[in-house]
Short mmCIF file of C-alpha atoms in Angstrom, two decimals:
data_model
loop_
_atom_site.label_atom_id
_atom_site.label_comp_id
_atom_site.label_asym_id
_atom_site.label_seq_id
_atom_site.Cartn_x
_atom_site.Cartn_y
_atom_site.Cartn_z
CA MET A 8 12.45 52.35 75.88
CA HIS A 9 12.09 56.08 76.16
CA ARG A 10 15.59 57.32 77.38
CA ALA A 11 13.61 58.32 80.43
CA LEU A 12 12.75 54.32 82.12
CA SER A 13 16.65 54.10 82.40
CA VAL A 14 16.92 56.79 84.28
CA HIS A 15 17.46 55.29 88.38
CA GLU A 16 16.04 57.71 89.67
CA ILE A 17 12.56 57.79 87.54
CA ILE A 18 12.68 54.06 87.58
CA SER A 19 12.99 53.57 91.68
CA ASN A 20 10.35 56.68 92.59
CA ILE A 21 7.52 54.61 89.53
CA LEU A 22 8.42 50.91 91.06
CA GLN A 23 8.26 52.83 95.12
CA ASN A 24 4.57 53.05 94.76
CA ALA A 25 4.19 49.86 92.86
CA LEU A 26 2.11 47.05 93.96
CA PRO A 27 4.97 43.75 95.09
CA HIS A 28 2.74 41.67 92.37
CA ASP A 29 4.55 44.86 89.23
CA GLN A 30 7.53 45.30 91.30
CA ALA A 31 8.03 41.39 90.41
CA MET A 32 7.26 41.44 87.38
CA ALA A 33 9.09 44.82 86.62
CA ALA A 34 11.90 42.51 88.33
CA ARG A 35 12.02 39.87 85.66
CA THR A 36 11.90 43.27 82.65
CA SER A 37 15.59 44.22 82.50
CA SER A 38 18.89 42.99 84.23
CA LEU A 39 18.03 47.41 84.85
CA TRP A 40 15.26 46.69 86.28
CA SER A 41 16.29 44.41 88.25
CA ASP A 42 18.36 45.62 91.21
CA ILE A 43 15.61 48.70 91.30
CA ALA A 44 12.85 46.13 91.66
CA LEU A 45 13.85 44.02 93.88
CA ASP A 46 15.10 47.00 96.50
CA TRP A 47 11.56 47.40 97.12
CA LEU A 48 10.53 44.47 96.83
CA TRP A 49 12.27 43.06 99.59
CA ARG A 50 13.18 46.62 101.18
CA GLU A 51 10.31 45.65 103.34
CA LEU A 52 9.73 42.15 105.07
CA ASP A 53 6.34 41.32 106.86
CA SER A 54 7.29 38.01 108.03
CA LEU A 55 10.77 35.85 108.92
CA LEU A 56 9.53 33.49 106.55
CA PRO A 57 10.59 34.31 102.81
CA LEU A 58 14.63 34.59 104.22
CA LEU A 59 14.55 31.08 105.91
CA ARG A 60 12.94 29.31 103.13
CA LEU A 61 15.93 31.16 100.61
CA LEU A 62 17.94 29.17 103.01
CA ALA A 63 15.65 25.64 102.24
CA PRO A 64 12.31 24.87 102.36
CA VAL A 65 10.14 25.56 105.97
CA VAL A 66 8.03 22.68 106.59
CA GLU A 67 5.03 22.38 109.34
CA THR A 68 6.34 19.63 112.65
CA ILE A 69 4.61 19.13 116.24
CA THR A 70 6.37 21.84 117.60
CA GLY A 71 6.68 24.77 115.18
CA LEU A 72 7.76 25.63 111.34
CA ALA A 73 11.20 23.89 111.39
CA PHE A 74 13.39 23.75 107.88
CA GLY A 75 12.79 20.89 105.72
CA GLU A 76 15.97 19.90 104.75
CA ARG A 77 19.47 20.65 104.95
CA ILE A 78 21.30 23.79 104.18
CA GLU A 79 23.57 23.37 101.50
CA PRO A 80 25.96 25.70 101.34
CA ARG A 81 25.79 27.01 97.38
CA LYS A 82 22.17 28.65 99.29
CA TRP A 83 24.34 31.42 101.69
CA GLU A 84 25.21 33.07 98.74
CA ARG A 85 20.86 33.01 97.19
CA PHE A 86 20.41 34.87 100.69
CA ARG A 87 22.71 37.32 100.58
CA TYR A 88 21.55 38.33 97.67
CA TYR A 89 18.63 38.61 98.65
CA SER A 90 19.38 40.06 102.38
CA GLN A 91 20.95 43.02 102.08
CA ARG A 92 17.97 44.47 100.76
CA VAL A 93 16.29 44.28 103.53
CA ARG A 94 16.03 47.40 105.40
CA CYS A 95 12.46 47.02 107.79
CA LEU A 96 11.99 42.71 109.18
CA HIS A 97 8.34 42.71 111.06
CA TYR A 98 8.23 39.25 112.73
CA ASP A 99 4.75 37.48 115.15
CA ASP A 100 4.73 33.84 115.85
CA ASN A 101 1.18 35.04 115.93
CA ASP A 102 1.00 35.39 112.28
CA PRO A 103 -0.57 32.55 109.30
CA ASP A 104 2.69 31.36 107.14
CA SER A 105 0.35 31.54 104.25
CA VAL A 106 2.56 28.55 102.00
CA THR A 107 2.19 25.65 104.40
CA GLU A 108 -1.36 27.21 106.08
CA PHE A 109 0.43 26.78 109.41
CA ASP A 110 -1.89 28.74 111.89
CA SER A 111 0.93 30.88 113.23
CA SER A 112 4.93 31.22 112.30
CA ASN A 113 5.93 29.82 115.87
CA LEU A 114 9.52 27.95 114.48
CA VAL A 115 11.25 25.25 116.29
CA SER A 116 13.70 26.48 119.32
CA ASP A 117 16.73 25.95 117.29
CA THR A 118 16.02 28.14 114.41
CA SER A 119 18.29 30.44 116.11
CA LEU A 120 21.84 28.22 116.37
CA ILE A 121 21.35 26.58 113.55
CA LEU A 122 21.36 29.70 111.24
CA LEU A 123 24.74 31.17 113.44
CA THR A 124 26.32 27.35 113.76
CA LEU A 125 25.90 26.91 110.17
CA LYS A 126 26.84 30.76 108.72
CA PRO A 127 29.87 30.38 106.69
CA ALA A 128 33.54 32.09 108.07
CA GLY A 129 33.37 35.33 107.66
CA PHE A 130 29.98 35.16 105.76
CA GLY A 131 29.58 38.75 108.02
CA ALA A 132 26.09 39.46 109.65
CA LEU A 133 22.69 38.10 107.82
CA LEU A 134 21.09 41.73 107.14
CA PRO A 135 23.99 43.66 106.47
CA ASN A 136 21.53 46.78 105.92
CA VAL A 137 18.67 45.96 108.28
CA GLN A 138 17.14 49.08 110.65
CA GLU A 139 13.99 48.08 111.90
CA ILE A 140 13.18 45.18 113.57
CA GLN A 141 9.49 44.99 115.17
CA TRP A 142 9.65 40.91 116.70
CA ALA A 143 6.60 39.82 119.19
CA ALA A 144 6.75 36.69 120.63
CA SER A 145 2.65 36.18 120.47
CA ARG A 146 2.53 32.59 121.06
CA ASP A 147 6.08 31.61 123.29
CA ILE A 148 8.59 33.63 125.15
CA VAL A 149 11.85 31.40 123.54
CA THR A 150 10.47 33.12 120.37
CA LEU A 151 12.85 36.30 121.20
CA GLN A 152 15.33 33.87 121.25
CA HIS A 153 15.22 34.24 117.12
CA ALA A 154 15.87 37.75 116.95
CA LEU A 155 19.53 37.25 118.27
CA PRO A 156 20.91 36.39 114.75
CA PHE A 157 19.33 39.64 112.63
CA LEU A 158 20.58 41.97 115.84
CA HIS A 159 23.80 43.91 113.46
CA GLY A 160 25.13 47.99 114.02
CA SER A 161 23.03 49.48 111.40
CA LEU A 162 20.18 49.19 113.30
CA LYS A 163 18.42 51.95 114.75
CA THR A 164 14.76 51.10 115.46
CA LEU A 165 13.77 47.86 117.74
CA THR A 166 10.85 46.81 118.71
CA LEU A 167 10.25 43.90 121.10
CA THR A 168 6.54 42.81 122.19
CA LEU A 169 5.71 40.53 124.77
CA GLY A 170 2.87 38.67 125.21
CA GLU A 171 1.64 38.65 129.07
CA VAL A 172 4.11 36.74 131.93
CA THR A 173 2.41 36.52 134.96
CA VAL A 174 4.35 37.69 137.85
CA SER A 175 3.47 35.22 141.23
CA ASP A 176 2.21 36.26 144.19
CA GLU A 177 4.04 33.48 145.69
CA ASP A 178 7.45 33.17 144.79
CA ASP A 179 8.79 36.86 145.41
CA ASP A 180 8.56 38.47 141.50
CA ILE A 181 9.74 34.80 139.78
CA VAL A 182 8.67 34.72 136.34
CA ARG A 183 7.33 31.47 135.61
CA PHE A 184 7.53 29.68 132.11
CA ASP A 185 5.45 26.76 130.91
CA ASP A 186 7.73 23.31 130.69
CA ASP A 187 7.92 23.41 126.85
CA ILE A 188 10.12 26.37 127.36
CA VAL A 189 13.14 26.22 125.86
CA ARG A 190 16.24 27.28 128.51
CA PHE A 191 18.15 29.51 128.00
CA ASP A 192 21.91 28.73 130.29
CA ASP A 193 24.22 31.95 131.17
CA ASP A 194 27.04 31.00 129.03
CA ILE A 195 25.05 29.57 125.58
CA VAL A 196 25.14 33.07 123.57
CA ARG A 197 28.43 34.94 124.10
CA PHE A 198 28.70 38.35 121.57
CA ASP A 199 32.16 39.21 120.18
CA ASP A 200 32.66 41.00 117.18
CA ASP A 201 29.61 39.75 115.40
CA ILE A 202 31.10 36.08 116.63
CA VAL A 203 28.52 34.22 118.28
CA ARG A 204 30.09 31.04 120.21
CA PHE A 205 28.29 28.50 122.14
CA ASP A 206 29.75 25.34 124.87
CA ASP A 207 28.97 22.03 124.66
CA ASP A 208 26.13 22.68 126.29
CA ILE A 209 24.42 24.75 123.39
CA GLY A 210 21.16 22.96 124.08
CA ARG A 211 20.36 23.60 126.83
CA PHE A 212 18.55 27.40 128.10
CA ASP A 213 17.92 28.41 131.54
CA ASP A 214 14.67 29.22 131.88
CA ASP A 215 15.27 32.93 133.32
CA ILE A 216 13.56 35.48 131.08
CA VAL A 217 15.54 38.07 132.80
CA ARG A 218 18.56 35.93 131.37
CA PHE A 219 17.32 36.07 127.65
CA LEU A 220 17.21 40.22 127.52
CA ASP A 221 20.53 40.58 128.82
CA THR A 222 21.69 38.42 125.95
CA ILE A 223 19.56 40.64 123.86
CA TRP A 224 20.23 43.72 125.05
CA ALA A 225 24.17 42.70 125.80
CA LYS A 226 24.93 43.95 121.54
CA GLN A 227 27.75 46.32 122.22
CA ASP A 228 27.60 47.55 118.76
CA LEU A 229 23.68 47.65 118.90
CA SER A 230 23.22 52.39 119.43
CA LEU A 231 19.38 52.63 118.84
CA GLU A 232 18.47 55.92 118.09
CA THR A 233 14.16 54.03 118.31
CA PHE A 234 13.53 51.10 121.29
CA GLY A 235 9.21 49.98 121.92
CA PHE A 236 9.64 47.61 124.71
CA HIS A 237 6.36 46.24 124.96
CA ILE A 238 5.04 43.71 128.03
CA LEU A 239 2.25 43.65 130.77
CA GLY A 240 3.79 42.91 133.98
CA PRO A 241 6.91 42.62 133.86
CA PRO A 242 8.73 42.05 137.04
CA THR A 243 11.94 43.48 139.23
CA GLU A 244 14.23 41.78 137.54
CA ILE A 245 13.24 42.85 133.74
CA LEU A 246 12.79 46.25 134.81
CA GLN A 247 16.47 46.19 136.14
CA SER A 248 17.19 44.92 133.35
CA LEU A 249 15.87 47.88 130.87
CA ALA A 250 17.05 50.02 133.07
CA ALA A 251 20.75 49.02 132.50
CA PHE A 252 20.27 48.73 128.52
CA LEU A 253 18.72 52.41 128.56
CA GLN A 254 22.30 53.41 130.57
CA SER A 255 24.08 51.97 127.60
CA GLN A 256 21.99 53.30 124.98
CA PRO A 257 22.61 57.43 124.92
CA LYS A 258 21.72 58.17 121.14
CA MET A 259 18.21 56.87 121.88
CA LYS A 260 15.81 59.56 120.38
CA VAL A 261 12.45 57.96 121.01
CA LEU A 262 11.58 55.43 123.71
CA GLN A 263 7.65 53.78 123.79
CA MET A 264 7.72 51.68 126.77
CA PRO A 265 3.61 50.60 127.24
CA ILE A 266 3.35 48.92 130.25
CA THR A 267 0.47 49.19 132.13
CA ILE A 268 0.49 46.89 134.66
CA PHE A 269 3.99 46.30 137.58
CA GLY A 270 4.39 43.69 140.13
CA PRO A 271 4.62 44.01 142.96
CA ASP A 272 7.19 46.02 144.68
CA SER A 273 8.30 47.13 141.52
CA ASP A 274 9.25 50.53 143.26
CA VAL A 275 12.81 50.91 143.67
CA ALA A 276 13.39 49.20 139.62
CA GLN A 277 10.43 51.39 138.34
CA ASP A 278 12.52 54.05 140.01
CA LEU A 279 16.01 52.94 138.70
CA VAL A 280 14.17 52.24 134.47
CA CYS A 281 12.93 56.32 135.51
CA ARG A 282 16.30 57.17 135.76
CA SER A 283 17.72 55.71 133.91
CA TYR A 284 16.58 57.14 130.49
CA PRO A 285 18.68 59.08 127.61
CA GLU A 286 19.08 62.65 128.20
CA GLY A 287 18.91 63.57 124.75
CA LEU A 288 15.61 61.65 124.30
CA LYS A 289 12.50 63.35 122.02
CA SER A 290 9.56 60.48 122.36
CA LEU A 291 8.72 58.86 125.68
CA MET A 292 5.55 56.94 125.76
CA SER A 293 5.41 54.68 129.10
CA THR A 294 3.02 54.09 132.44
CA VAL A 295 4.26 56.32 135.61
CA SER A 296 2.36 53.37 138.66
CA PHE A 297 1.78 55.57 141.89
CA ARG A 298 0.08 55.00 145.71
CA SER A 299 0.30 58.49 146.69
CA PRO A 300 0.62 62.42 145.26
CA ALA A 301 4.49 61.99 146.54
CA GLU A 302 5.31 58.61 144.33
CA TYR A 303 3.01 60.59 141.76
CA LEU A 304 5.43 64.35 142.04
CA THR A 305 8.49 61.84 141.98
CA ARG A 306 8.64 60.35 139.27
CA LEU A 307 7.22 62.83 137.01
CA GLN A 308 10.66 64.88 138.11
CA THR A 309 12.79 62.49 137.60
CA ILE A 310 11.82 61.98 134.20
CA ILE A 311 11.42 65.00 133.35
CA GLN A 312 14.68 66.08 134.62
CA ARG A 313 16.34 63.29 132.83
CA ALA A 314 14.56 63.93 129.50
CA PRO A 315 14.33 68.14 129.15
CA GLN A 316 14.12 67.76 125.57
CA LEU A 317 10.69 65.48 125.21
CA ARG A 318 8.98 67.09 121.97
CA THR A 319 6.01 64.38 122.24
CA LEU A 320 4.88 62.75 126.08
CA ASP A 321 2.78 59.66 126.16
CA LEU A 322 1.82 58.51 129.43
CA TYR A 323 -0.63 56.21 131.52
CA LEU A 324 -0.20 57.28 134.87
CA ARG A 325 -2.08 54.93 137.03
CA GLY A 326 -2.72 55.68 140.47
CA VAL A 327 -5.95 55.48 143.20
CA LEU A 328 -8.79 56.94 141.75
CA ASN A 329 -10.88 58.97 143.95
CA TRP A 330 -6.89 61.38 144.20
CA PRO A 331 -8.56 64.76 144.24
CA SER A 332 -7.71 66.42 140.61
CA ALA A 333 -5.89 70.33 139.81
CA LEU A 334 -4.34 71.97 137.49
CA ASP A 335 -1.43 71.21 140.75
CA ASN A 336 -1.41 67.80 138.90
CA LEU A 337 0.08 68.98 135.63
CA ALA A 338 3.06 70.93 137.69
CA PRO A 339 5.69 69.31 136.21
CA PHE A 340 4.99 69.30 133.17
CA LEU A 341 5.08 72.97 132.69
CA ALA A 342 8.70 72.85 132.82
CA LEU A 343 8.34 70.99 129.34
CA ALA A 344 8.00 74.20 127.47
CA ASN A 345 8.97 72.50 123.96
CA LEU A 346 6.36 70.15 124.52
CA GLU A 347 4.77 69.61 121.06
CA GLU A 348 2.76 66.44 121.94
CA LEU A 349 1.07 65.70 125.09
CA ASN A 350 -1.08 62.83 126.01
CA LEU A 351 -2.04 61.70 129.02
CA VAL A 352 -3.84 58.46 130.05
CA THR A 353 -5.40 58.81 134.30
CA SER A 354 -6.92 56.49 136.59
CA HIS A 355 -7.97 59.86 138.33
CA GLY A 356 -8.56 61.64 135.50
CA LEU A 357 -8.29 66.25 135.73
CA HIS A 358 -10.70 68.57 135.70
CA LEU A 359 -9.75 71.68 133.65
CA ASP A 360 -11.21 75.70 134.30
CA PRO A 361 -10.66 78.01 131.96
CA GLU A 362 -7.89 79.39 133.62
CA ASP A 363 -6.72 76.50 134.30
CA ILE A 364 -6.61 76.20 130.18
CA ALA A 365 -5.00 79.48 129.93
CA MET A 366 -2.44 78.25 131.90
CA LEU A 367 -1.17 75.58 130.06
CA GLY A 368 -1.19 77.50 126.89
CA LYS A 369 0.94 80.35 128.33
CA SER A 370 3.11 76.83 129.14
CA PHE A 371 2.97 74.98 126.34
CA PRO A 372 3.60 77.77 123.74
CA LYS A 373 4.37 75.32 120.80
CA MET A 374 1.38 72.13 121.92
CA VAL A 375 0.56 70.36 118.69
CA ARG A 376 -1.67 67.80 119.98
CA LEU A 377 -2.81 67.56 123.17
CA GLY A 378 -5.36 64.60 124.90
CA LEU A 379 -5.81 64.36 128.71
CA GLN A 380 -8.44 61.35 128.98
CA PRO A 381 -9.73 59.70 132.26
CA GLN A 382 -9.82 55.94 132.29
CA PRO A 383 -11.88 54.07 133.31
CA GLN A 384 -14.12 57.09 132.81
CA ARG A 385 -16.47 56.50 135.25
CA ASN A 386 -16.86 59.81 137.57
CA PRO A 387 -18.64 62.43 135.05
CA HIS A 388 -17.13 65.70 136.57
CA LEU A 389 -13.16 64.69 135.90
CA GLY A 390 -12.82 66.76 132.21
CA ILE A 391 -14.42 70.17 130.61
CA GLN A 392 -17.63 71.93 130.32
CA ALA A 393 -17.89 72.27 126.41
CA THR A 394 -17.72 75.45 126.36
CA SER A 395 -14.82 75.69 127.05
CA LEU A 396 -13.45 74.51 123.96
CA ILE A 397 -13.67 77.97 123.44
CA ASP A 398 -10.63 78.20 125.55
CA PHE A 399 -8.99 75.77 124.12
CA THR A 400 -8.92 78.28 120.78
CA LYS A 401 -7.93 81.45 122.49
CA ALA A 402 -4.82 79.24 124.32
CA PHE A 403 -3.47 76.68 121.94
CA PRO A 404 -3.66 78.37 118.27
CA LYS A 405 -0.97 76.01 117.10
CA LEU A 406 -3.79 72.85 118.09
CA SER A 407 -4.09 70.17 115.18
CA GLY A 408 -5.73 67.63 117.19
CA LEU A 409 -7.40 68.24 120.83
CA ASN A 410 -8.44 64.86 122.70
CA MET A 411 -10.32 66.21 125.93
CA PHE A 412 -13.21 64.39 128.24
CA ILE A 413 -16.48 66.59 127.38
CA GLU A 414 -18.30 66.10 130.75
CA PRO A 415 -22.26 66.08 130.32
CA ILE A 416 -24.51 68.97 129.78
CA ARG A 417 -26.80 69.09 131.58
CA ASP A 418 -28.70 72.54 130.71
CA PRO A 419 -28.66 73.93 127.00
CA LEU A 420 -24.73 75.82 126.18
CA GLN A 421 -24.98 79.15 126.90
CA LEU A 422 -22.89 80.06 123.80
CA PRO A 423 -20.90 83.69 124.16
CA TRP A 424 -22.45 85.33 120.49
CA ARG A 425 -25.80 84.49 121.75
CA ALA A 426 -25.53 86.81 125.15
CA ARG A 427 -27.02 90.11 125.62
CA GLU A 428 -28.13 91.18 122.08
CA GLN A 429 -25.09 91.64 120.49
CA HIS A 430 -25.43 89.52 117.59
CA SER A 431 -23.57 90.82 114.81
CA GLN A 432 -21.88 89.88 112.13
CA ALA A 433 -18.74 91.14 113.22
CA GLN A 434 -18.94 89.89 116.97
CA ALA A 435 -19.41 86.12 115.43
CA GLN A 436 -16.40 86.74 113.27
CA SER A 437 -14.20 88.30 116.39
CA LEU A 438 -14.98 84.58 117.55
CA PRO A 439 -11.32 82.85 118.16
CA SER A 440 -11.94 79.73 116.84
CA PHE A 441 -9.29 76.76 116.63
CA ASN A 442 -6.84 77.38 113.24
CA PRO A 443 -8.42 76.25 109.62
CA LEU A 444 -5.85 75.17 108.44
CA ILE A 445 -4.65 72.80 110.45
CA PHE A 446 -7.51 71.56 113.71
CA GLU A 447 -9.25 68.43 112.11
CA SER A 448 -9.55 66.11 115.30
CA LEU A 449 -11.61 66.50 118.54
CA HIS A 450 -11.15 63.18 120.39
CA VAL A 451 -13.58 62.97 122.59
CA GLY A 452 -13.27 59.32 124.02
CA SER A 453 -16.48 57.61 125.37
CA SER A 454 -17.66 61.63 126.44
CA PRO A 455 -21.99 61.73 126.59
CA LEU A 456 -24.29 63.21 124.78
CA GLU A 457 -27.71 63.95 125.01
CA GLU A 458 -29.96 63.79 121.49
CA LYS A 459 -31.54 67.21 122.93
CA HIS A 460 -27.82 68.40 123.52
CA ILE A 461 -27.30 67.93 119.69
CA PRO A 462 -27.97 71.07 117.60
CA ASP A 463 -26.11 73.42 120.71
CA MET A 464 -22.92 70.62 120.32
CA ALA A 465 -23.30 71.49 116.41
CA GLU A 466 -23.82 75.00 116.27
CA LEU A 467 -19.96 74.75 119.44
CA LEU A 468 -18.27 73.33 116.38
CA CYS A 469 -19.44 74.93 113.30
CA ILE A 470 -17.98 78.30 114.94
CA LEU A 471 -15.03 76.89 115.97
CA CYS A 472 -13.28 74.55 113.69
CA ARG A 473 -13.42 75.68 109.72
CA ASN A 474 -10.95 72.98 108.83
CA PRO A 475 -13.21 70.98 105.66
CA SER A 476 -11.12 67.55 107.05
CA PHE A 477 -12.03 68.00 110.16
CA GLN A 478 -13.55 65.02 112.37
CA ILE A 479 -15.47 63.41 115.54
CA ARG A 480 -13.59 60.50 116.89
CA CYS A 481 -14.64 58.52 119.54
CA GLU A 482 -14.24 55.87 121.74
CA GLU A 483 -13.25 52.99 120.33
CA LYS A 484 -15.13 49.56 121.64
CA ASP A 485 -18.16 52.58 121.10
CA THR A 486 -19.93 51.51 118.25
CA GLU A 487 -20.85 54.47 115.49
CA MET A 488 -24.76 53.29 116.06
CA GLU A 489 -25.33 53.01 119.82
CA GLY A 490 -24.64 54.95 122.82
CA PRO A 491 -23.02 58.44 122.77
CA ALA A 492 -20.84 57.66 119.30
CA LEU A 493 -24.14 57.82 117.54
CA ALA A 494 -24.90 61.15 118.96
CA TRP A 495 -21.25 62.12 117.83
CA ARG A 496 -21.86 61.25 114.93
CA LYS A 497 -24.97 63.44 113.97
CA VAL A 498 -23.26 66.09 115.34
CA GLU A 499 -19.98 65.18 112.60
CA ALA A 500 -22.34 65.03 109.94
CA LEU A 501 -24.70 68.43 110.91
CA VAL A 502 -21.00 70.25 111.06
CA ARG A 503 -19.80 68.90 107.67
CA LEU A 504 -23.05 69.93 106.54
CA VAL A 505 -23.09 73.78 107.59
CA GLN A 506 -19.14 73.65 106.36
CA GLY A 507 -20.57 72.26 102.39
CA LYS A 508 -23.29 75.19 102.92
CA LYS A 509 -22.93 78.47 100.76
CA GLN A 510 -23.20 81.14 103.23
CA ASP A 511 -25.57 83.83 103.24
CA THR A 512 -23.98 86.87 104.00
CA ALA A 513 -27.52 88.65 105.42
CA GLU A 514 -27.18 87.79 108.41
CA PRO A 515 -24.43 87.19 111.48
CA TYR A 516 -22.45 83.56 110.35
CA HIS A 517 -24.25 81.91 114.00
CA GLU A 518 -27.22 82.59 113.10
CA TRP A 519 -27.03 81.08 109.75
CA CYS A 520 -25.16 78.32 110.92
CA ARG A 521 -28.10 77.27 113.81
CA ALA A 522 -30.96 77.81 111.54
CA LEU A 523 -29.42 75.26 109.70
CA ILE A 524 -28.90 73.07 111.71
CA LEU A 525 -32.36 73.24 113.06
CA ASP A 526 -33.94 72.90 109.69
CA THR A 527 -32.36 70.10 109.15
CA VAL A 528 -33.23 68.53 112.42
CA ALA A 529 -36.66 69.92 112.05
CA ARG A 530 -37.21 68.48 108.17
CA ASP A 531 -35.19 65.43 108.26
CA GLY A 532 -35.27 64.12 111.72
CA TRP A 533 -31.64 62.23 112.58
CA PRO A 534 -31.75 59.81 108.85
CA GLU A 535 -29.19 58.34 110.30
CA SER A 536 -28.29 56.12 106.77
CA LYS A 537 -27.34 60.03 105.60
CA TRP A 538 -26.02 61.90 108.20
CA CYS A 539 -24.24 59.40 110.06
CA LEU A 540 -20.41 58.49 108.61
CA VAL A 541 -19.13 54.78 109.25
CA TYR A 542 -15.14 55.19 108.73
CA MET A 543 -13.98 51.42 106.92
CA PRO A 544 -10.87 49.81 108.32
CA SER A 545 -8.07 50.33 106.04
CA THR A 546 -6.87 47.06 104.46
CA ASP A 547 -2.79 45.56 103.55
CA LEU A 548 -3.07 45.99 100.24
CA HIS A 549 0.39 45.44 99.44
CA PRO A 550 1.70 42.04 100.49
CA LYS A 551 5.21 40.75 101.41
CA PRO A 552 6.91 38.41 98.95
CA ASN A 553 6.46 34.55 99.89
CA LEU A 554 9.04 33.38 96.82
CA PRO A 555 12.23 35.09 95.72
CA LEU A 556 12.65 36.61 92.47
CA ARG A 557 15.84 37.15 90.24
CA LEU A 558 16.82 37.49 86.69
CA SER A 559 18.68 34.99 85.52
#
């Protein structure tokens, strides 16, 4: 064997990018390679089940997956051998189990209890080196309890995703669950230096989700840098509990809470959450719900005052649809001079004139990605005019991506390089364009575009977007072969056509672009199979292991 293949760093770099099957083969090659290969093989798991099967077989039962036999004490050392390698754990109770072919990974209710009570004394943390956990309770809220044994002080990123929690209008926002949900008692779970104690009523749980979340968030040794909490329609009690947790996490840098619907009478709790944002936040994703301009301004000012160091801000502004649109609506954000990414999805829309765009550019000199999209996109006059893209090139020289609703084009575009009789090469070259080294994405949402305006739009983007990797993105729900998405695909195809041709320097660049576009349209008559780009969904080429591998 070559000497280089005995160098740890070289072997690690090779196996880091290998497929799981190849990593497993490497683990069996030699004792020298075994630890390195197993570290990469077990580093990130897409399911909890491979870990549980280290202790005992997992079988299908009427109520979910369960241990098929008693856990033998010697199996815990086997578990430790592999679990200490795990850095990232993903679990979704809705994912199918490839071993039992069960249609979900939903575990029986006493799984976490078994782990905590049968773990040997002095064993320590189940995942001592875990840094990220993503846990989804898609089928049953009780699935969250199975995350408890794996929370540890080494954890830096925690994401909790809950299925829809319905809020009763008749019972004062009390969250109701089906009778089969396991009941959680207030005194069931107590944490003290990672030792979990259970009282005599161990089999009974209180049905209050808030108490359960409080149990998760009561881990005194948690010091998160990133926290994600995905829930639709949280009642007031959950928001209050969430606020208390945020106050206990001063080191948090990234907070993602894409809450799109607030329960009735949750205004006070929503304000409490805003006032609880950690001051050191760099990135925030959340929802701001309001019923008046006063509420809108108050909540935004609270967020900005609490988190003045934000670099990335992604907000869903949920309010009245007929609220007047003006630059004043963006005024609270202008205080965040260090913003690099801003994405606002609004239920009322924001129209920006050229002078508004110039003001935003002065306020956000570091802006790299900017998005302003109305949702739903019902008002055709809430966005920007197509020619305002020129103003963005002047205002945001560092922009790499723009997400903007483009208003319907009523007349042929009045492109400035066609004005008067100044058709010179120098004029076209002096026209500002997006930075060709970094600008690569224009997201138009559901912006309408008629076929007769495709050549004008293609000419505009040929001048402004010189990056060979440039892409136009549309609303995901729109198919690529019909409606506005098809028209934008034709524009993108024409832009790429121009980029791939060698320019005729005998005529100005903009005239050459337009002539090439019109000639292509007249000659080929929109050959969709040739010009329309179809993006294939990515596939997961890295499945995680179902069985442990160890060199004997």
